mmCIF file of C-alpha atoms in Angstrom:
data_model
loop_
_atom_site.group_PDB
_atom_site.id
_atom_site.type_symbol
_atom_site.label_atom_id
_atom_site.label_comp_id
_atom_site.label_asym_id
_atom_site.label_seq_id
_atom_site.Cartn_x
_atom_site.Cartn_y
_atom_site.Cartn_z
ATOM 1 C CA MET A 220 -21.971 13.597 22.995
ATOM 2 C CA TRP A 221 -20.593 10.771 20.903
ATOM 3 C CA ARG A 222 -18.093 11.472 18.158
ATOM 4 C CA MET A 223 -16.442 8.825 16.030
ATOM 5 C CA SER A 224 -12.672 8.786 16.304
ATOM 6 C CA VAL A 225 -10.729 9.881 13.235
ATOM 7 C CA ALA A 226 -7.347 9.352 14.824
ATOM 8 C CA ALA A 227 -4.685 7.409 12.986
ATOM 9 C CA PRO A 228 -4.317 3.731 13.872
ATOM 10 C CA LEU A 229 -1.674 2.762 16.367
ATOM 11 C CA ASP A 230 1.797 2.475 14.831
ATOM 12 C CA SER A 231 2.434 -0.519 17.104
ATOM 13 C CA ASP A 232 0.394 -2.781 14.796
ATOM 14 C CA PRO A 233 3.058 -4.538 12.701
ATOM 15 C CA ASP A 234 0.416 -5.757 10.239
ATOM 16 C CA ALA A 235 -0.959 -2.300 9.435
ATOM 17 C CA PRO A 236 1.053 -1.733 6.213
ATOM 18 C CA LEU A 237 0.218 -5.205 4.934
ATOM 19 C CA ARG A 238 -3.453 -4.721 5.769
ATOM 20 C CA ASP A 239 -3.460 -1.516 3.732
ATOM 21 C CA ARG A 240 -1.829 -3.244 0.767
ATOM 22 C CA LEU A 241 -4.237 -6.155 0.951
ATOM 23 C CA ALA A 242 -7.241 -3.834 1.213
ATOM 24 C CA ASP A 243 -6.087 -1.819 -1.805
ATOM 25 C CA THR A 244 -5.484 -4.968 -3.833
ATOM 26 C CA MET A 245 -8.863 -6.317 -2.766
ATOM 27 C CA ALA A 246 -10.502 -3.122 -4.073
ATOM 28 C CA GLU A 247 -8.847 -3.682 -7.450
ATOM 29 C CA GLU A 248 -10.113 -7.263 -7.565
ATOM 30 C CA ALA A 249 -13.584 -6.269 -6.355
ATOM 31 C CA ALA A 250 -14.095 -4.101 -9.426
ATOM 32 C CA PHE A 251 -14.250 -7.351 -11.419
ATOM 33 C CA ASP A 252 -15.240 -10.091 -8.963
ATOM 34 C CA GLY A 253 -17.230 -8.153 -6.350
ATOM 35 C CA TRP A 254 -16.589 -7.963 -2.610
ATOM 36 C CA GLY A 255 -16.483 -11.671 -1.894
ATOM 37 C CA ARG A 256 -14.151 -14.404 -0.722
ATOM 38 C CA ILE A 257 -12.995 -15.053 -4.303
ATOM 39 C CA ALA A 258 -11.664 -11.511 -4.624
ATOM 40 C CA LEU A 259 -10.073 -11.719 -1.166
ATOM 41 C CA SER A 260 -8.242 -14.934 -2.055
ATOM 42 C CA ALA A 261 -7.155 -13.464 -5.394
ATOM 43 C CA ALA A 262 -5.797 -10.377 -3.635
ATOM 44 C CA GLY A 263 -3.828 -12.561 -1.236
ATOM 45 C CA ARG A 264 -2.330 -14.564 -4.093
ATOM 46 C CA GLN A 265 -1.447 -11.399 -5.982
ATOM 47 C CA LEU A 266 0.549 -10.210 -2.974
ATOM 48 C CA GLY A 267 2.192 -13.601 -2.600
ATOM 49 C CA LEU A 268 0.653 -14.250 0.812
ATOM 50 C CA PRO A 269 0.627 -17.812 2.138
ATOM 51 C CA PRO A 270 -2.751 -19.592 2.276
ATOM 52 C CA GLY A 271 -4.922 -18.282 5.088
ATOM 53 C CA GLU A 272 -2.897 -15.096 5.629
ATOM 54 C CA ALA A 273 -5.494 -12.821 4.031
ATOM 55 C CA GLU A 274 -8.156 -14.313 6.290
ATOM 56 C CA ARG A 275 -5.901 -13.817 9.327
ATOM 57 C CA LEU A 276 -5.422 -10.147 8.496
ATOM 58 C CA PHE A 277 -9.148 -9.625 7.967
ATOM 59 C CA PRO A 278 -11.013 -12.367 9.847
ATOM 60 C CA GLY A 279 -14.250 -10.505 9.180
ATOM 61 C CA GLY A 280 -13.741 -10.986 5.469
ATOM 62 C CA PRO A 281 -14.671 -8.483 2.753
ATOM 63 C CA LEU A 282 -17.039 -6.518 4.977
ATOM 64 C CA GLN A 283 -14.219 -5.851 7.421
ATOM 65 C CA ILE A 284 -12.090 -4.668 4.510
ATOM 66 C CA LEU A 285 -14.851 -2.285 3.435
ATOM 67 C CA GLY A 286 -14.912 -0.864 6.947
ATOM 68 C CA HIS A 287 -11.124 -0.555 6.938
ATOM 69 C CA LEU A 288 -11.067 1.295 3.615
ATOM 70 C CA SER A 289 -13.923 3.597 4.590
ATOM 71 C CA GLU A 290 -12.340 4.531 7.914
ATOM 72 C CA ARG A 291 -8.984 5.128 6.239
ATOM 73 C CA SER A 292 -10.594 7.387 3.627
ATOM 74 C CA ASP A 293 -12.354 9.332 6.381
ATOM 75 C CA ARG A 294 -9.078 9.773 8.232
ATOM 76 C CA ARG A 295 -7.159 10.877 5.146
ATOM 77 C CA THR A 296 -9.902 13.306 4.165
ATOM 78 C CA VAL A 297 -9.612 14.942 7.579
ATOM 79 C CA GLU A 298 -5.835 15.121 7.170
ATOM 80 C CA GLU A 299 -6.137 16.749 3.736
ATOM 81 C CA MET A 300 -8.610 19.294 5.050
ATOM 82 C CA GLU A 301 -6.358 20.098 8.003
ATOM 83 C CA ASN A 302 -3.487 20.741 5.593
ATOM 84 C CA ALA A 303 -5.619 22.967 3.356
ATOM 85 C CA ASP A 304 -6.265 26.646 4.027
ATOM 86 C CA VAL A 305 -9.977 26.476 4.795
ATOM 87 C CA ALA A 306 -10.232 28.883 7.729
ATOM 88 C CA ALA A 307 -11.395 31.747 5.508
ATOM 89 C CA LEU A 308 -14.068 29.654 3.769
ATOM 90 C CA LYS A 309 -17.727 29.803 4.674
ATOM 91 C CA ILE A 310 -19.016 26.669 6.363
ATOM 92 C CA ARG A 311 -21.018 25.640 3.269
ATOM 93 C CA ASP A 312 -17.844 25.856 1.170
ATOM 94 C CA ARG A 313 -15.909 23.811 3.721
ATOM 95 C CA ILE A 314 -18.560 21.099 3.562
ATOM 96 C CA LYS A 315 -18.494 21.136 -0.240
ATOM 97 C CA LEU A 316 -14.724 20.786 -0.193
ATOM 98 C CA ALA A 317 -14.867 17.990 2.381
ATOM 99 C CA VAL A 318 -17.423 15.982 0.369
ATOM 100 C CA ARG A 319 -15.481 16.536 -2.845
ATOM 101 C CA THR A 320 -12.203 15.538 -1.211
ATOM 102 C CA ARG A 321 -13.784 12.353 0.141
ATOM 103 C CA LEU A 322 -15.204 11.318 -3.238
ATOM 104 C CA GLU A 323 -12.097 12.203 -5.212
ATOM 105 C CA ARG A 324 -10.110 9.776 -3.104
ATOM 106 C CA HIS A 325 -11.898 7.019 -5.050
ATOM 107 C CA ALA A 326 -11.887 8.552 -8.521
ATOM 108 C CA GLY A 327 -10.137 5.478 -9.922
ATOM 109 C CA ASP A 328 -12.240 2.940 -8.013
ATOM 110 C CA ARG A 329 -15.794 3.745 -9.075
ATOM 111 C CA GLU A 330 -16.732 0.213 -10.040
ATOM 112 C CA ALA A 331 -15.413 -1.139 -6.744
ATOM 113 C CA VAL A 332 -17.393 1.564 -4.917
ATOM 114 C CA ARG A 333 -20.508 0.702 -6.920
ATOM 115 C CA ARG A 334 -20.205 -2.959 -5.963
ATOM 116 C CA ALA A 335 -19.532 -2.021 -2.341
ATOM 117 C CA ILE A 336 -22.742 0.011 -2.219
ATOM 118 C CA ALA A 337 -24.661 -2.916 -3.691
ATOM 119 C CA LEU A 338 -23.292 -5.188 -0.962
ATOM 120 C CA LEU A 339 -23.998 -2.712 1.822
ATOM 121 C CA SER A 340 -27.534 -2.218 0.506
ATOM 122 C CA LEU A 341 -28.463 -5.787 1.422
ATOM 123 C CA PRO A 342 -30.761 -5.905 4.480
ATOM 124 C CA PHE A 343 -28.379 -7.928 6.640
ATOM 125 C CA ASN A 344 -25.648 -5.322 6.102
ATOM 126 C CA ALA A 345 -27.855 -2.350 7.012
ATOM 127 C CA LEU A 346 -26.262 -1.824 10.436
ATOM 128 C CA LEU A 347 -22.738 -1.725 8.996
ATOM 129 C CA ALA A 348 -23.861 0.603 6.197
ATOM 130 C CA ALA A 349 -25.414 3.005 8.713
ATOM 131 C CA ARG A 350 -22.338 2.915 10.929
ATOM 132 C CA LEU A 351 -19.976 3.648 8.030
ATOM 133 C CA LEU A 352 -22.185 6.466 6.735
ATOM 134 C CA TYR A 353 -22.388 8.053 10.173
ATOM 135 C CA ARG A 354 -18.642 7.823 10.631
ATOM 136 C CA THR A 355 -18.082 9.462 7.245
ATOM 137 C CA VAL A 356 -20.435 12.410 7.752
ATOM 138 C CA ASP A 357 -19.083 12.906 11.268
ATOM 139 C CA ALA A 358 -15.557 13.033 9.844
ATOM 140 C CA LEU A 359 -16.670 15.503 7.159
ATOM 141 C CA TRP A 360 -18.197 17.826 9.738
ATOM 142 C CA TYR A 361 -15.097 17.456 11.899
ATOM 143 C CA ALA A 362 -12.941 18.350 8.883
ATOM 144 C CA ALA A 363 -15.135 21.380 8.249
ATOM 145 C CA GLY A 364 -14.464 22.607 11.782
ATOM 146 C CA ASP A 365 -17.792 21.802 13.430
ATOM 147 C CA THR A 366 -17.641 22.113 17.219
ATOM 148 C CA SER A 367 -21.350 21.903 18.054
ATOM 149 C CA THR A 368 -22.379 20.029 21.181
ATOM 150 C CA ASP A 369 -26.129 20.708 21.221
ATOM 151 C CA PHE A 370 -28.921 18.953 19.330
ATOM 152 C CA SER A 371 -27.678 20.487 16.064
ATOM 153 C CA PHE A 372 -24.750 18.048 16.293
ATOM 154 C CA TYR A 373 -27.157 15.298 15.248
ATOM 155 C CA THR A 374 -29.325 17.273 12.839
ATOM 156 C CA LYS A 375 -26.248 18.436 10.934
ATOM 157 C CA ARG A 376 -25.083 14.865 10.486
ATOM 158 C CA ALA A 377 -28.508 13.635 9.458
ATOM 159 C CA THR A 378 -28.765 16.387 6.856
ATOM 160 C CA LEU A 379 -25.273 15.786 5.511
ATOM 161 C CA ALA A 380 -25.942 12.043 5.309
ATOM 162 C CA GLY A 381 -28.669 12.773 2.760
ATOM 163 C CA VAL A 382 -26.496 15.203 0.810
ATOM 164 C CA TYR A 383 -23.485 12.890 0.798
ATOM 165 C CA SER A 384 -25.457 9.771 -0.152
ATOM 166 C CA SER A 385 -27.260 11.408 -3.071
ATOM 167 C CA THR A 386 -24.041 13.027 -4.307
ATOM 168 C CA LEU A 387 -22.217 9.699 -4.097
ATOM 169 C CA LEU A 388 -24.869 7.987 -6.230
ATOM 170 C CA TYR A 389 -24.781 10.836 -8.757
ATOM 171 C CA TRP A 390 -20.978 10.705 -8.878
ATOM 172 C CA LEU A 391 -20.968 6.982 -9.654
ATOM 173 C CA ASN A 392 -22.716 7.627 -12.981
ATOM 174 C CA ASP A 393 -21.061 10.934 -13.820
ATOM 175 C CA ARG A 394 -18.888 10.832 -16.937
ATOM 176 C CA THR A 395 -18.299 14.559 -17.302
ATOM 177 C CA PRO A 396 -14.665 15.781 -17.329
ATOM 178 C CA GLY A 397 -13.434 16.205 -13.785
ATOM 179 C CA SER A 398 -16.865 15.125 -12.499
ATOM 180 C CA GLU A 399 -18.022 18.708 -12.969
ATOM 181 C CA ALA A 400 -21.673 17.638 -13.137
ATOM 182 C CA THR A 401 -21.314 16.055 -9.703
ATOM 183 C CA TRP A 402 -19.911 19.207 -8.133
ATOM 184 C CA ALA A 403 -22.748 21.239 -9.687
ATOM 185 C CA PHE A 404 -25.206 18.703 -8.244
ATOM 186 C CA LEU A 405 -23.515 19.040 -4.842
ATOM 187 C CA ASP A 406 -23.848 22.829 -5.048
ATOM 188 C CA ARG A 407 -27.574 22.511 -5.709
ATOM 189 C CA ARG A 408 -28.120 20.083 -2.859
ATOM 190 C CA ILE A 409 -26.320 22.331 -0.379
ATOM 191 C CA ASP A 410 -28.214 25.365 -1.698
ATOM 192 C CA ASP A 411 -31.470 23.471 -1.100
ATOM 193 C CA VAL A 412 -30.418 22.690 2.460
ATOM 194 C CA MET A 413 -29.425 26.300 3.127
ATOM 195 C CA ARG A 414 -32.773 27.565 1.805
ATOM 196 C CA LEU A 415 -34.614 25.091 4.006
ATOM 197 C CA GLU A 416 -32.637 26.213 7.053
ATOM 198 C CA ARG A 417 -33.489 29.854 6.311
ATOM 199 C CA VAL A 418 -37.183 29.010 6.006
ATOM 200 C CA LYS A 419 -37.080 27.063 9.278
ATOM 201 C CA SER A 420 -35.377 30.007 10.979
ATOM 202 C CA GLN A 421 -38.025 32.408 9.669
ATOM 203 C CA VAL A 422 -40.823 30.121 10.837
ATOM 204 C CA ARG A 423 -39.261 29.879 14.304
ATOM 205 C CA SER A 424 -38.928 33.670 14.468
ATOM 206 C CA TRP A 425 -42.538 34.139 13.359
ATOM 207 C CA THR A 426 -43.748 31.563 15.893
ATOM 208 C CA ASP A 427 -41.757 33.212 18.685
ATOM 209 C CA LEU A 428 -43.192 36.591 17.702
ATOM 210 C CA ARG A 429 -46.754 35.279 17.720
ATOM 211 C CA ARG A 430 -46.164 33.641 21.080
ATOM 212 C CA GLY A 431 -44.812 36.899 22.492
ATOM 213 C CA MET A 432 -47.815 38.856 21.190
ATOM 214 C CA ALA A 433 -50.389 36.404 22.532
ATOM 215 C CA PRO A 434 -52.540 37.906 25.327
ATOM 216 C CA ARG A 435 -51.744 36.653 28.774
ATOM 217 C CA ARG A 436 -54.510 34.971 30.739
#
C-alpha cells in the first residue's frame, strides 16, 4: 500500500522559510504574469534576492513552486483537520469539510489557481498534474480518518479525485458570498457518489443472492 507523505518538511533545511516566502510571492505575481520565469524573477526582485537566488531555491522553476505550494496546502489542511473536532462527524461530512478547508486556503488566490490549472492542463505537464491531484486526495482522505488498506483505498481516491476536481473548477467561477454555491455543489456531488455506492451495494447483494440460489450441478 502506497500512501503519500503529509509530514512536515525537515526543520534542518535553512532555506525552508525563504522558499515559502518566495513561493507565496510567486503566487501573487502569477495572478498577473502567469506561472513563468518572468513571474519568478519578479518575485525574487520583490524579496530583494540577488540574481540567480530564486532559481537556486527552486531549480525546477515555476512547476517546482506549484508542487511546493500544493504539498504545503495538503499538509496544512491535514493539520487543520487534526485540530478540528471531527470525530463525531459522519465520513461524508468529514470529506466535505476536508475539501472545503483545502479550497478555502486559496480564497484570495483564485486567479493564480486558475492560471496554475491552465499550466498543468498542458499535455507535457500531465504526469505532474496527476501526481499533485493524487497527493491532494490522499491527504484529504487521510485528514478524514481513512484507514483502509484493501482495494477500496484506491477506489476512494479515484472517486474523490473526480469530486475534488469538479468542485475546484466550480469554485473558480463562483462569485456567491462565502462561495455558498460551491459548497451546495459539493453537497450534490457527494450525494451522487453516496447514491451510486448504495446502488452498487444493492446490486452486489442481489448478485450474491442469485448466485446462492442457483442450482448446483
